[in-house]
mmCIF file of C-alpha atoms in Angstrom:
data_model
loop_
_atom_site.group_PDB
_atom_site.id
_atom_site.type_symbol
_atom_site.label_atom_id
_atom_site.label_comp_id
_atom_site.label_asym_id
_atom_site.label_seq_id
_atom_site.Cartn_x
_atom_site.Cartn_y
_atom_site.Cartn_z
ATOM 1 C CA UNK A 277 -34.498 -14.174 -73.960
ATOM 2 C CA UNK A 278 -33.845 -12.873 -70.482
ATOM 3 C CA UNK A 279 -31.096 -9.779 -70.779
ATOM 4 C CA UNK A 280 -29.066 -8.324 -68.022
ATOM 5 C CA UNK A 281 -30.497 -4.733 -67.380
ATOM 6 C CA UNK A 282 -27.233 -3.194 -68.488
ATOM 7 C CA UNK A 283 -28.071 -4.859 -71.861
ATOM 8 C CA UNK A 284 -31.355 -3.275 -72.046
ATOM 9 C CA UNK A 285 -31.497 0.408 -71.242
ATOM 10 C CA UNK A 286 -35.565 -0.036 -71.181
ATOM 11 C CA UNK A 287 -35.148 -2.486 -68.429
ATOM 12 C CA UNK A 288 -32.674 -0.329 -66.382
ATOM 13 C CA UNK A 289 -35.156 2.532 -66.757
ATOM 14 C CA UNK A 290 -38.435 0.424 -65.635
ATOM 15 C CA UNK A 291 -36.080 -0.925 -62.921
ATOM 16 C CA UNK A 292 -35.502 2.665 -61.357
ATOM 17 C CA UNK A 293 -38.716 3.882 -62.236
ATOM 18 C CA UNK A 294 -40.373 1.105 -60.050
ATOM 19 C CA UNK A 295 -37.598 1.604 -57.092
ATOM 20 C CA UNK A 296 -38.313 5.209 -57.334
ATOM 21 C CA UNK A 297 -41.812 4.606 -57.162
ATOM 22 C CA UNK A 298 -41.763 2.398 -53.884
ATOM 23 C CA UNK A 299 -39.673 4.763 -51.785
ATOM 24 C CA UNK A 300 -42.769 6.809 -52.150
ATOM 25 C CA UNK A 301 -44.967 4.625 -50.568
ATOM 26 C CA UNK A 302 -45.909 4.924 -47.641
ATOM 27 C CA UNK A 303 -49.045 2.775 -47.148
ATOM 28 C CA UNK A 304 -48.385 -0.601 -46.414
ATOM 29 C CA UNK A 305 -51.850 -2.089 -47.601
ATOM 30 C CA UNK A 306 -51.101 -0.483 -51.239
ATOM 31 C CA UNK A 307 -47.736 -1.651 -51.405
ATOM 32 C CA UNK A 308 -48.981 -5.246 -50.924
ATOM 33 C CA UNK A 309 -52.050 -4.934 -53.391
ATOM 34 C CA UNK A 310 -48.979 -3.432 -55.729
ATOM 35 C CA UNK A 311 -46.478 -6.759 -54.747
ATOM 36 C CA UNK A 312 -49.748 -9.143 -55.169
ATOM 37 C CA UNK A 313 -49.747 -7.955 -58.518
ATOM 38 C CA UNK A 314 -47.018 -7.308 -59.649
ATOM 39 C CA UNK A 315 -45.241 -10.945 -58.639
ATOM 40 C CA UNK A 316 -46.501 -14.396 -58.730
ATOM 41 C CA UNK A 317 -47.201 -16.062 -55.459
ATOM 42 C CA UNK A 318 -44.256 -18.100 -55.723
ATOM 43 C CA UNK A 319 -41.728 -14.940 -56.285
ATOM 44 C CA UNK A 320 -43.343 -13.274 -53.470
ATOM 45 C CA UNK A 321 -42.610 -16.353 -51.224
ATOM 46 C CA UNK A 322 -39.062 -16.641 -53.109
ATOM 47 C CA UNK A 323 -38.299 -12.944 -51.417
ATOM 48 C CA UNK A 324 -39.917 -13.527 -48.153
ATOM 49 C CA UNK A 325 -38.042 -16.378 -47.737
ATOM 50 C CA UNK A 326 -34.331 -14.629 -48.796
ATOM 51 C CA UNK A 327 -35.390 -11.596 -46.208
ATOM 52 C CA UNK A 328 -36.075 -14.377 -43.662
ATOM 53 C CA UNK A 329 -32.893 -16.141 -44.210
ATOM 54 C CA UNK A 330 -30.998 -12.574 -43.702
ATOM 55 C CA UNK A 331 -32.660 -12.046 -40.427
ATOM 56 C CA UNK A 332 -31.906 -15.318 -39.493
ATOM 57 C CA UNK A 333 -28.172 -14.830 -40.677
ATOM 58 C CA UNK A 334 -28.041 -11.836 -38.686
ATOM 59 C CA UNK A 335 -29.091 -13.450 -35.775
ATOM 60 C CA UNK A 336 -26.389 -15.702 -35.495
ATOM 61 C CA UNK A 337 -27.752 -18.925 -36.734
ATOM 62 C CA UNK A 338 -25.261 -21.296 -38.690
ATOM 63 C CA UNK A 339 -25.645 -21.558 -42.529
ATOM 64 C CA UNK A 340 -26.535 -25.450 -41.913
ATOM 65 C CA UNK A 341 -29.095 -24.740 -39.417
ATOM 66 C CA UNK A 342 -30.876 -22.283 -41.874
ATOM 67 C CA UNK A 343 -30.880 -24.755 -44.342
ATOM 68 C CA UNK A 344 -32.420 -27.490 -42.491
ATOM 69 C CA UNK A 345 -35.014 -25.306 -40.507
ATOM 70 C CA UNK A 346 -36.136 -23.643 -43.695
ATOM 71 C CA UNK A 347 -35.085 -26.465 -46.348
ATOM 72 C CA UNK A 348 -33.016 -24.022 -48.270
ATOM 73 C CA UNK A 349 -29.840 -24.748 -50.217
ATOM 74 C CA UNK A 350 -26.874 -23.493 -48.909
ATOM 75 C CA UNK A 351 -25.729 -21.111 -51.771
ATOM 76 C CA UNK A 352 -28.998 -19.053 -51.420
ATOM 77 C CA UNK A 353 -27.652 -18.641 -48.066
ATOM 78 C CA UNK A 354 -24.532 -18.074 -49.002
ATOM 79 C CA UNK A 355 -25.765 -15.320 -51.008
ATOM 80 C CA UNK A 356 -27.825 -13.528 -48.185
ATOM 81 C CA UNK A 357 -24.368 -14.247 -46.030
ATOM 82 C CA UNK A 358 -22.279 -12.626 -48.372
ATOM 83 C CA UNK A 359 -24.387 -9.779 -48.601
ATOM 84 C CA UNK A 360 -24.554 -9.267 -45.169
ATOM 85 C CA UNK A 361 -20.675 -8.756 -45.109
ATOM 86 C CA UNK A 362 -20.359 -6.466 -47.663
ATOM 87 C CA UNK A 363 -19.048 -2.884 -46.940
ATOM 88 C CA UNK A 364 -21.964 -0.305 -46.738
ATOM 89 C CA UNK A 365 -24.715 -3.150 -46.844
ATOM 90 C CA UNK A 366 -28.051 -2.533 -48.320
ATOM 91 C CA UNK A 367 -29.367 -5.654 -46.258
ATOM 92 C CA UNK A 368 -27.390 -4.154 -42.592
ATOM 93 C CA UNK A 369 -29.188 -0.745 -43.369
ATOM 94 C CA UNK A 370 -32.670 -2.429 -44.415
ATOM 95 C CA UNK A 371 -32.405 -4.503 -41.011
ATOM 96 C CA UNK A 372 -31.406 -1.754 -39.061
ATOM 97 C CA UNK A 373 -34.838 -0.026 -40.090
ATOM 98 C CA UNK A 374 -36.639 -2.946 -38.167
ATOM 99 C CA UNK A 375 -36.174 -1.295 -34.763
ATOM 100 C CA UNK A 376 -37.039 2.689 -36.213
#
């Protein structure tokens, strides 16, 4: 059974554990060793792909166009769109490291 994380206090405290744990890295070689084990192939093209379709989002490109260049549905899109628009971003701020 898969549980939300605020149904499983173990889960919430692996969850910031790990976070807390990658803001400490620094060495970009480790951190993918680290991501190659720690997800399958698939996920890690699963969250290459949603960080391409924000950059892609940001850049102006329609919703449609996304989806046809990168055969995506549209609510994954959706999702990254909607989370671009949000007050106080996480995505905005993560892009906006790009160019540091």
């Amino acid at each position: 059974m898969n549980k939300n994380m605020s149904e499983n206090p173990q889960l919430e405290e692996s969850y910031n554990e790990l976070c807390s744990l990658i803001a400490k890295t620094t060495d970009e070689k480790f951190l993918k060793d680290f991501f190659s084990c720690l997800f399958t192939q698939t996920e890690r093209s699963d969250f290459a792909m949603r960080w391409l379709l924000v950059k892609e989002i940001k850049a102006g490109t329609t919703q449609r166009e996304i989806a046809k260049k990168f055969n995506m549905s549209l609510c994954k899109i959706t999702r990254g769109s909607k989370e671009l628009q949000k007050e106080d971003s996480a995505f905005v701020k993560m892009l906006e490291k790009i160019n540091e």
